[in-house]
mmCIF file of C-alpha atoms in Angstrom:
data_model
loop_
_atom_site.group_PDB
_atom_site.id
_atom_site.type_symbol
_atom_site.label_atom_id
_atom_site.label_comp_id
_atom_site.label_asym_id
_atom_site.label_seq_id
_atom_site.Cartn_x
_atom_site.Cartn_y
_atom_site.Cartn_z
ATOM 1 C CA MET A 1 0.000 0.000 0.000
ATOM 2 C CA ASN A 2 1.430 3.374 -1.002
ATOM 3 C CA PRO A 3 -0.278 6.193 0.907
ATOM 4 C CA SER A 4 1.736 9.045 -0.597
ATOM 5 C CA VAL A 5 0.091 11.769 -2.620
ATOM 6 C CA THR A 6 1.829 12.508 -5.912
ATOM 7 C CA GLN A 7 2.473 16.019 -7.145
ATOM 8 C CA LYS A 8 -0.115 15.494 -9.872
ATOM 9 C CA GLU A 9 -2.741 14.559 -7.286
ATOM 10 C CA ARG A 10 -2.149 17.703 -5.209
ATOM 11 C CA ILE A 11 -4.543 20.631 -5.578
ATOM 12 C CA LEU A 12 -2.370 23.736 -5.853
ATOM 13 C CA SER A 13 -5.052 26.168 -4.709
ATOM 14 C CA LEU A 14 -5.375 24.276 -1.405
ATOM 15 C CA ASP A 15 -1.623 24.483 -0.830
ATOM 16 C CA ILE A 16 -1.619 28.212 -1.597
ATOM 17 C CA ILE A 17 -4.520 28.928 0.757
ATOM 18 C CA ARG A 18 -2.873 26.773 3.417
ATOM 19 C CA GLY A 19 0.350 28.773 2.986
ATOM 20 C CA LEU A 20 -1.524 32.081 3.271
ATOM 21 C CA ALA A 21 -3.264 30.760 6.397
ATOM 22 C CA LEU A 22 0.141 30.031 7.934
ATOM 23 C CA PHE A 23 1.196 33.610 7.199
ATOM 24 C CA GLY A 24 -1.910 34.966 8.892
ATOM 25 C CA ILE A 25 -1.404 32.685 11.907
ATOM 26 C CA LEU A 26 2.052 34.200 12.361
ATOM 27 C CA PHE A 27 0.499 37.602 13.097
ATOM 28 C CA ILE A 28 -1.271 36.037 16.071
ATOM 29 C CA ASN A 29 1.456 33.693 17.304
ATOM 30 C CA VAL A 30 4.495 35.969 17.076
ATOM 31 C CA GLY A 31 3.261 38.081 19.977
ATOM 32 C CA ALA A 32 2.921 34.921 22.067
ATOM 33 C CA TYR A 33 6.486 33.740 21.462
ATOM 34 C CA GLN A 34 7.661 36.238 24.083
ATOM 35 C CA VAL A 35 5.832 35.598 27.349
ATOM 36 C CA ILE A 36 4.778 38.783 29.153
ATOM 37 C CA ILE A 37 5.675 38.691 32.845
ATOM 38 C CA GLU A 38 3.381 40.454 35.306
ATOM 39 C CA GLY A 39 5.006 43.683 36.449
ATOM 40 C CA GLY A 40 7.413 43.653 33.507
ATOM 41 C CA PRO A 41 7.458 45.851 30.381
ATOM 42 C CA MET A 42 4.332 45.873 28.227
ATOM 43 C CA PRO A 43 4.025 46.159 24.424
ATOM 44 C CA ASP A 44 3.446 49.650 23.027
ATOM 45 C CA TYR A 45 -0.090 50.086 21.672
ATOM 46 C CA SER A 46 0.072 53.814 20.997
ATOM 47 C CA GLY A 47 0.130 55.535 17.595
ATOM 48 C CA ILE A 48 0.849 53.279 14.636
ATOM 49 C CA ASN A 49 1.074 50.244 16.918
ATOM 50 C CA GLY A 50 -2.516 50.787 18.000
ATOM 51 C CA VAL A 51 -3.662 51.039 14.390
ATOM 52 C CA ILE A 52 -1.789 47.851 13.438
ATOM 53 C CA ASP A 53 -3.255 46.026 16.432
ATOM 54 C CA SER A 54 -6.778 47.051 15.405
ATOM 55 C CA LEU A 55 -6.162 45.971 11.801
ATOM 56 C CA ILE A 56 -4.933 42.577 13.027
ATOM 57 C CA ASP A 57 -8.143 42.266 15.062
ATOM 58 C CA ILE A 58 -10.243 43.143 12.007
ATOM 59 C CA PHE A 59 -8.601 41.128 9.275
ATOM 60 C CA ILE A 60 -6.618 38.342 10.942
ATOM 61 C CA GLU A 61 -7.624 37.485 14.522
ATOM 62 C CA LYS A 62 -9.300 34.028 14.541
ATOM 63 C CA LYS A 63 -9.923 34.178 10.769
ATOM 64 C CA PHE A 64 -6.743 32.502 9.547
ATOM 65 C CA PHE A 65 -6.874 29.781 12.169
ATOM 66 C CA SER A 66 -10.408 29.211 10.870
ATOM 67 C CA ILE A 67 -9.154 28.958 7.281
ATOM 68 C CA PHE A 68 -6.557 26.468 8.492
ATOM 69 C CA SER A 69 -9.341 24.554 10.258
ATOM 70 C CA PHE A 70 -11.440 24.493 7.076
ATOM 71 C CA LEU A 71 -8.496 22.977 5.196
ATOM 72 C CA PHE A 72 -8.090 20.380 7.947
ATOM 73 C CA GLY A 73 -11.678 19.292 7.259
ATOM 74 C CA VAL A 74 -10.963 19.153 3.533
ATOM 75 C CA GLY A 75 -7.849 17.113 4.257
ATOM 76 C CA PHE A 76 -9.835 14.660 6.385
ATOM 77 C CA TYR A 77 -12.179 13.838 3.525
ATOM 78 C CA ILE A 78 -9.391 13.572 0.939
ATOM 79 C CA PHE A 79 -7.299 11.382 3.255
ATOM 80 C CA ALA A 80 -10.166 9.104 4.309
ATOM 81 C CA SER A 81 -11.681 8.724 0.840
ATOM 82 C CA ARG A 82 -8.301 7.802 -0.656
ATOM 83 C CA ALA A 83 -7.732 5.332 2.171
ATOM 84 C CA GLU A 84 -11.105 3.738 1.442
ATOM 85 C CA ALA A 85 -10.311 3.582 -2.284
ATOM 86 C CA ARG A 86 -7.160 1.607 -1.441
ATOM 87 C CA GLY A 87 -9.205 -0.884 0.559
ATOM 88 C CA ASP A 88 -8.065 0.551 3.890
ATOM 89 C CA LYS A 89 -10.386 1.303 6.832
ATOM 90 C CA PRO A 90 -10.746 5.103 6.579
ATOM 91 C CA LYS A 91 -12.058 5.883 10.074
ATOM 92 C CA ARG A 92 -9.549 3.689 11.835
ATOM 93 C CA ARG A 93 -6.686 5.036 9.738
ATOM 94 C CA PHE A 94 -7.678 8.646 10.348
ATOM 95 C CA ALA A 95 -8.099 7.967 14.077
ATOM 96 C CA ARG A 96 -4.523 6.709 14.124
ATOM 97 C CA ARG A 97 -3.453 9.839 12.256
ATOM 98 C CA LEU A 98 -5.161 11.964 14.919
ATOM 99 C CA VAL A 99 -3.444 10.063 17.736
ATOM 100 C CA ALA A 100 -0.099 10.749 16.048
ATOM 101 C CA LEU A 101 -1.017 14.438 15.749
ATOM 102 C CA LEU A 102 -2.014 14.494 19.422
ATOM 103 C CA ILE A 103 1.359 13.073 20.495
ATOM 104 C CA ILE A 104 3.295 15.579 18.397
ATOM 105 C CA GLY A 105 0.987 18.383 19.562
ATOM 106 C CA ILE A 106 1.518 17.585 23.241
ATOM 107 C CA ILE A 107 5.293 17.665 22.751
ATOM 108 C CA HIS A 108 4.984 20.981 20.893
ATOM 109 C CA ILE A 109 3.028 22.527 23.786
ATOM 110 C CA PHE A 110 6.121 22.149 25.987
ATOM 111 C CA LEU A 111 8.034 24.204 23.421
ATOM 112 C CA PHE A 112 5.278 26.715 22.538
ATOM 113 C CA TRP A 113 2.334 27.097 24.891
ATOM 114 C CA GLY A 114 0.077 28.428 22.126
ATOM 115 C CA SER A 115 0.312 25.316 19.921
ATOM 116 C CA ILE A 116 -3.038 24.354 18.369
ATOM 117 C CA LEU A 117 -2.074 20.837 17.220
ATOM 118 C CA ALA A 118 -3.264 18.855 20.256
ATOM 119 C CA ILE A 119 -6.592 20.716 20.235
ATOM 120 C CA TYR A 120 -6.988 19.983 16.519
ATOM 121 C CA ALA A 121 -6.388 16.297 17.176
ATOM 122 C CA VAL A 122 -9.005 16.083 19.936
ATOM 123 C CA ILE A 123 -11.641 18.013 17.990
ATOM 124 C CA GLY A 124 -10.793 16.011 14.865
ATOM 125 C CA PHE A 125 -12.248 12.864 16.417
ATOM 126 C CA LEU A 126 -15.678 14.524 16.213
ATOM 127 C CA LEU A 127 -15.447 14.355 12.415
ATOM 128 C CA LEU A 128 -15.321 10.558 12.324
ATOM 129 C CA PRO A 129 -19.111 9.956 12.663
ATOM 130 C CA PHE A 130 -19.741 12.257 9.692
ATOM 131 C CA TYR A 131 -17.653 10.313 7.201
ATOM 132 C CA SER A 132 -20.525 8.036 6.192
ATOM 133 C CA ALA A 133 -23.256 10.653 6.652
ATOM 134 C CA LYS A 134 -25.275 12.070 3.758
ATOM 135 C CA ILE A 135 -24.512 15.588 2.559
ATOM 136 C CA SER A 136 -28.004 16.719 3.558
ATOM 137 C CA THR A 137 -27.447 15.380 7.083
ATOM 138 C CA ILE A 138 -24.106 17.171 7.380
ATOM 139 C CA CYS A 139 -25.731 20.418 6.186
ATOM 140 C CA LYS A 140 -28.379 20.168 8.907
ATOM 141 C CA TRP A 141 -25.799 19.510 11.590
ATOM 142 C CA LEU A 142 -23.613 22.360 10.366
ATOM 143 C CA PHE A 143 -26.507 24.831 10.261
ATOM 144 C CA THR A 144 -27.606 23.819 13.769
ATOM 145 C CA ILE A 145 -24.129 24.122 15.274
ATOM 146 C CA ILE A 146 -23.506 27.506 13.621
ATOM 147 C CA THR A 147 -26.866 28.791 14.879
ATOM 148 C CA LEU A 148 -26.198 27.637 18.446
ATOM 149 C CA HIS A 149 -22.672 29.068 18.344
ATOM 150 C CA ILE A 150 -23.845 32.491 17.166
ATOM 151 C CA LEU A 151 -26.725 32.592 19.648
ATOM 152 C CA ALA A 152 -24.326 31.688 22.457
ATOM 153 C CA ILE A 153 -21.973 34.547 21.580
ATOM 154 C CA LEU A 154 -24.914 36.963 21.314
ATOM 155 C CA GLY A 155 -26.025 35.715 24.726
ATOM 156 C CA GLN A 156 -22.582 36.442 26.134
ATOM 157 C CA LEU A 157 -22.754 39.933 24.665
ATOM 158 C CA TYR A 158 -26.245 40.998 25.672
ATOM 159 C CA MET A 159 -27.939 38.633 28.114
ATOM 160 C CA PRO A 160 -27.592 38.963 31.886
ATOM 161 C CA THR A 161 -26.535 35.488 32.948
ATOM 162 C CA ASN A 162 -26.363 33.431 36.083
ATOM 163 C CA SER A 163 -23.499 31.017 36.650
ATOM 164 C CA ILE A 164 -25.223 28.048 34.959
ATOM 165 C CA MET A 165 -26.278 30.003 31.868
ATOM 166 C CA ALA A 166 -22.853 31.624 31.617
ATOM 167 C CA THR A 167 -21.259 28.171 31.611
ATOM 168 C CA ILE A 168 -23.582 26.898 28.865
ATOM 169 C CA LEU A 169 -23.053 29.993 26.715
ATOM 170 C CA GLY A 170 -19.320 29.803 27.319
ATOM 171 C CA LEU A 171 -19.206 26.216 26.087
ATOM 172 C CA LEU A 172 -21.299 26.827 22.966
ATOM 173 C CA GLY A 173 -19.555 30.114 22.160
ATOM 174 C CA ASN A 174 -16.082 28.685 22.690
ATOM 175 C CA ASP A 175 -13.396 28.889 19.997
ATOM 176 C CA ALA A 176 -13.303 25.086 19.965
ATOM 177 C CA ILE A 177 -16.830 25.099 18.528
ATOM 178 C CA ALA A 178 -15.714 27.548 15.831
ATOM 179 C CA ILE A 179 -12.844 25.203 14.962
ATOM 180 C CA PHE A 180 -15.246 22.268 14.616
ATOM 181 C CA ILE A 181 -17.613 24.372 12.491
ATOM 182 C CA MET A 182 -14.790 25.021 10.057
ATOM 183 C CA PHE A 183 -13.645 21.366 10.199
ATOM 184 C CA LEU A 184 -17.150 20.287 9.229
ATOM 185 C CA SER A 185 -17.450 23.036 6.594
ATOM 186 C CA GLY A 186 -14.268 21.882 4.869
ATOM 187 C CA PHE A 187 -15.340 18.247 5.063
ATOM 188 C CA LEU A 188 -18.745 19.103 3.585
ATOM 189 C CA VAL A 189 -17.301 21.083 0.681
ATOM 190 C CA ALA A 190 -14.858 18.267 -0.129
ATOM 191 C CA LYS A 191 -17.509 15.548 0.151
ATOM 192 C CA ALA A 192 -19.828 17.573 -2.098
ATOM 193 C CA GLY A 193 -17.132 17.531 -4.789
ATOM 194 C CA TRP A 194 -16.353 21.246 -4.877
ATOM 195 C CA ILE A 195 -12.625 20.935 -4.227
ATOM 196 C CA GLY A 196 -10.771 20.729 -7.515
ATOM 197 C CA HIS A 197 -13.937 21.701 -9.423
ATOM 198 C CA ILE A 198 -14.447 25.286 -8.288
ATOM 199 C CA GLY A 199 -15.302 26.468 -11.798
ATOM 200 C CA ALA A 200 -18.331 24.184 -11.894
ATOM 201 C CA HIS A 201 -19.664 25.804 -8.706
ATOM 202 C CA ILE A 202 -18.702 29.404 -9.400
ATOM 203 C CA GLN A 203 -22.299 30.668 -9.267
ATOM 204 C CA GLN A 204 -22.810 29.247 -5.775
ATOM 205 C CA ILE A 205 -19.500 30.785 -4.691
ATOM 206 C CA LYS A 206 -20.497 34.181 -6.091
ATOM 207 C CA TRP A 207 -23.765 33.900 -4.177
ATOM 208 C CA LEU A 208 -21.758 33.147 -1.025
ATOM 209 C CA LEU A 209 -19.649 36.253 -1.666
ATOM 210 C CA LEU A 210 -22.772 38.403 -1.987
ATOM 211 C CA VAL A 211 -24.215 37.037 1.244
ATOM 212 C CA THR A 212 -21.075 37.160 3.382
ATOM 213 C CA GLY A 213 -19.617 40.390 1.935
ATOM 214 C CA PRO A 214 -21.932 42.745 3.871
ATOM 215 C CA PHE A 215 -21.267 40.757 7.068
ATOM 216 C CA PHE A 216 -17.524 41.144 6.500
ATOM 217 C CA ILE A 217 -17.866 44.911 6.065
ATOM 218 C CA GLY A 218 -20.218 45.263 9.021
ATOM 219 C CA PHE A 219 -18.077 43.258 11.423
ATOM 220 C CA SER A 220 -14.921 45.034 10.254
ATOM 221 C CA LEU A 221 -16.443 48.390 11.206
ATOM 222 C CA TRP A 222 -17.817 47.022 14.481
ATOM 223 C CA ILE A 223 -14.432 45.574 15.469
ATOM 224 C CA TRP A 224 -12.655 48.812 14.555
ATOM 225 C CA PHE A 225 -14.881 50.973 16.738
ATOM 226 C CA ALA A 226 -14.824 48.411 19.561
ATOM 227 C CA SER A 227 -11.029 48.284 19.508
ATOM 228 C CA GLN A 228 -10.763 52.071 19.514
ATOM 229 C CA ALA A 229 -13.109 52.217 22.513
ATOM 230 C CA ASP A 230 -11.233 49.425 24.364
ATOM 231 C CA ASP A 231 -14.480 47.468 24.511
ATOM 232 C CA GLN A 232 -14.207 44.612 27.014
ATOM 233 C CA GLN A 233 -16.349 42.495 24.686
ATOM 234 C CA LEU A 234 -13.967 42.845 21.735
ATOM 235 C CA GLN A 235 -13.046 39.143 21.596
ATOM 236 C CA SER A 236 -16.728 38.164 21.604
ATOM 237 C CA ILE A 237 -17.414 40.605 18.754
ATOM 238 C CA ILE A 238 -14.493 39.142 16.790
ATOM 239 C CA GLY A 239 -15.779 35.623 17.505
ATOM 240 C CA LEU A 240 -19.253 36.545 16.293
ATOM 241 C CA GLY A 241 -17.872 37.500 12.884
ATOM 242 C CA VAL A 242 -15.531 34.544 12.421
ATOM 243 C CA VAL A 243 -17.826 32.227 10.444
ATOM 244 C CA PRO A 244 -19.161 34.701 7.836
ATOM 245 C CA THR A 245 -15.761 36.398 7.474
ATOM 246 C CA THR A 246 -13.936 33.099 6.994
ATOM 247 C CA TYR A 247 -16.490 31.983 4.401
ATOM 248 C CA PHE A 248 -16.005 35.336 2.641
ATOM 249 C CA TYR A 249 -12.207 34.945 2.635
ATOM 250 C CA LEU A 250 -12.410 31.388 1.323
ATOM 251 C CA ALA A 251 -14.870 32.296 -1.427
ATOM 252 C CA CYS A 252 -12.584 35.166 -2.500
ATOM 253 C CA LEU A 253 -9.464 33.012 -2.488
ATOM 254 C CA PHE A 254 -10.970 30.083 -4.384
ATOM 255 C CA THR A 255 -12.421 32.479 -6.976
ATOM 256 C CA ILE A 256 -9.149 34.374 -7.442
ATOM 257 C CA LEU A 257 -7.090 31.195 -7.673
ATOM 258 C CA GLU A 258 -9.263 29.926 -10.521
ATOM 259 C CA ASN A 259 -7.112 32.265 -12.621
ATOM 260 C CA ARG A 260 -4.164 30.074 -13.599
ATOM 261 C CA GLN A 261 -1.810 33.055 -14.009
ATOM 262 C CA ILE A 262 -2.494 34.193 -10.458
ATOM 263 C CA GLU A 263 -2.202 30.635 -9.199
ATOM 264 C CA LYS A 264 1.217 30.360 -10.848
ATOM 265 C CA ILE A 265 2.391 33.615 -9.235
ATOM 266 C CA PHE A 266 1.430 32.292 -5.797
ATOM 267 C CA GLN A 267 3.045 28.891 -6.358
ATOM 268 C CA PRO A 268 5.986 29.646 -3.977
ATOM 269 C CA ILE A 269 3.442 30.201 -1.188
ATOM 270 C CA GLY A 270 1.906 26.890 -2.194
ATOM 271 C CA ARG A 271 5.233 25.244 -1.396
ATOM 272 C CA VAL A 272 4.944 26.572 2.164
ATOM 273 C CA GLY A 273 1.438 25.137 2.388
ATOM 274 C CA GLN A 274 2.543 21.837 0.896
ATOM 275 C CA MET A 275 4.518 21.171 4.058
ATOM 276 C CA ALA A 276 2.321 23.176 6.405
ATOM 277 C CA PHE A 277 2.877 20.796 9.323
ATOM 278 C CA THR A 278 6.648 21.263 9.235
ATOM 279 C CA ASN A 279 6.371 25.002 8.705
ATOM 280 C CA TYR A 280 3.839 25.458 11.517
ATOM 281 C CA LEU A 281 6.173 23.674 13.937
ATOM 282 C CA ALA A 282 9.195 25.589 12.650
ATOM 283 C CA GLN A 283 7.563 29.001 12.997
ATOM 284 C CA SER A 284 7.819 29.026 16.781
ATOM 285 C CA PHE A 285 11.543 28.174 16.737
ATOM 286 C CA ILE A 286 12.380 30.705 14.008
ATOM 287 C CA GLY A 287 10.252 33.369 15.710
ATOM 288 C CA MET A 288 11.858 32.916 19.134
ATOM 289 C CA ALA A 289 15.318 32.976 17.535
ATOM 290 C CA ILE A 290 14.581 36.253 15.711
ATOM 291 C CA ILE A 291 13.143 37.849 18.872
ATOM 292 C CA SER A 292 16.283 36.812 20.740
ATOM 293 C CA ILE A 293 18.576 38.188 18.024
ATOM 294 C CA MET A 294 16.640 41.479 18.017
ATOM 295 C CA GLY A 295 16.906 41.616 21.814
ATOM 296 C CA LEU A 296 13.214 42.373 22.304
ATOM 297 C CA GLU A 297 11.817 42.244 25.834
ATOM 298 C CA VAL A 298 8.297 42.597 24.476
ATOM 299 C CA VAL A 299 6.865 42.387 20.964
ATOM 300 C CA SER A 300 4.825 45.353 19.747
ATOM 301 C CA PRO A 301 2.368 45.139 16.821
ATOM 302 C CA SER A 302 4.888 46.767 14.470
ATOM 303 C CA ASP A 303 7.477 44.185 15.559
ATOM 304 C CA ILE A 304 4.932 41.464 14.799
ATOM 305 C CA VAL A 305 4.584 42.670 11.197
ATOM 306 C CA VAL A 306 8.358 42.687 10.686
ATOM 307 C CA ILE A 307 9.030 39.340 12.385
ATOM 308 C CA ALA A 308 6.077 37.571 10.717
ATOM 309 C CA SER A 309 7.241 38.785 7.301
ATOM 310 C CA ILE A 310 10.832 37.656 7.916
ATOM 311 C CA ILE A 311 9.698 34.207 9.094
ATOM 312 C CA PHE A 312 7.435 33.732 6.098
ATOM 313 C CA ILE A 313 10.104 34.804 3.598
ATOM 314 C CA ILE A 314 12.507 32.336 5.208
ATOM 315 C CA GLN A 315 9.891 29.596 4.937
ATOM 316 C CA ILE A 316 9.141 30.353 1.276
ATOM 317 C CA ILE A 317 12.836 30.112 0.401
ATOM 318 C CA PHE A 318 13.374 26.992 2.515
ATOM 319 C CA SER A 319 10.275 25.251 1.156
ATOM 320 C CA MET A 320 11.201 25.927 -2.475
ATOM 321 C CA ILE A 321 14.704 24.579 -1.918
ATOM 322 C CA TRP A 322 13.429 21.560 0.036
ATOM 323 C CA PHE A 323 11.092 20.411 -2.730
ATOM 324 C CA LYS A 324 13.883 20.504 -5.260
ATOM 325 C CA PHE A 325 15.376 17.521 -3.434
ATOM 326 C CA PHE A 326 12.506 15.896 -1.549
ATOM 327 C CA SER A 327 8.858 15.113 -2.246
ATOM 328 C CA ILE A 328 7.556 15.500 1.299
ATOM 329 C CA GLY A 329 8.310 17.694 4.325
ATOM 330 C CA PRO A 330 10.278 16.146 7.231
ATOM 331 C CA PHE A 331 7.485 16.279 9.799
ATOM 332 C CA GLU A 332 4.913 15.267 7.190
ATOM 333 C CA LYS A 333 7.075 12.184 6.644
ATOM 334 C CA LEU A 334 7.196 11.506 10.389
ATOM 335 C CA TRP A 335 3.428 11.977 10.691
ATOM 336 C CA ARG A 336 2.855 9.624 7.773
ATOM 337 C CA TYR A 337 5.167 7.033 9.302
ATOM 338 C CA MET A 338 3.265 7.271 12.616
ATOM 339 C CA THR A 339 0.001 6.903 10.703
ATOM 340 C CA TYR A 340 0.926 3.867 8.605
ATOM 341 C CA GLY A 341 3.578 2.241 10.761
ATOM 342 C CA LYS A 342 6.159 1.882 8.040
ATOM 343 C CA LYS A 343 8.722 4.067 6.374
ATOM 344 C CA ILE A 344 7.838 5.495 2.961
ATOM 345 C CA VAL A 345 10.927 5.503 0.818
ATOM 346 C CA LYS A 346 9.577 5.884 -2.686
ATOM 347 C CA LYS A 347 10.087 9.377 -4.067
ATOM 348 C CA GLN A 348 7.057 10.661 -5.962
ATOM 349 C CA SER A 349 7.456 12.239 -9.372
#
């Protein structure tokens, strides 16, 4: 059994979007690479730093992790369906893949407290029951979960709550629910046959753009004014806009990348996304090294922009060089070995 995915089987647009998601995630994680100690120096949020921080809240906060989560759901369907086509047991094989991710994620937490990998692995198990479900059933579940999630966040914003209600709303409005929503969204889109055939569904995607566009604009303005007013509910407001904004971003990206010239221009970013697991793990080490070299006690928003850009440029160059000699990233290879229990030695053409 050869579980590798050849270059011809890869969908370039997915790799590009995955690479862009990694870039966006950097803008959130870089600030967390330097732990702020109580009573110590604090980042500067005045002037241009305040503007940058607000723009990160508007355009990046929680959105790019959500894009990454969507692609995880897409990856689950592609992985499981290919496993089934080979005569493998898709659910069992993916469960083993999640266990491997959990182990690596737990180790990574000791190196970077903000690692999302272990959480992804745990939430990923919730996808398993949906593999054999009908598309209509998945749609109903997705609509219900999104509705409950949004109502919970609205409840946190506006409803006076007692301790029991606050707990319930906190659970339903949690970021973990948003991650699962995007997992299930990606799985649904892949199962429905959209991935790799965007052109055939362009009218539905344009409709999605028209529906989510006004939400994107509205939430952007709301977040801007809330950030300027130091609103204590800012994170809840950002969370409320995550689903429509992420859908808007994804619809834009898939539409734009239907243009083969644009897709070709972004191919170097696709190389970063092609070994997203390795690059995600490497980001924390590169980021902490750069912060140390720069001698920063704290990381301001303007520092975040500079450091995130440097890290991503390094990863583009490294990824392009790596794939000139190898067909798979180093940690992707380890993850695959942990999933299948044997070393994959055949280089794919």
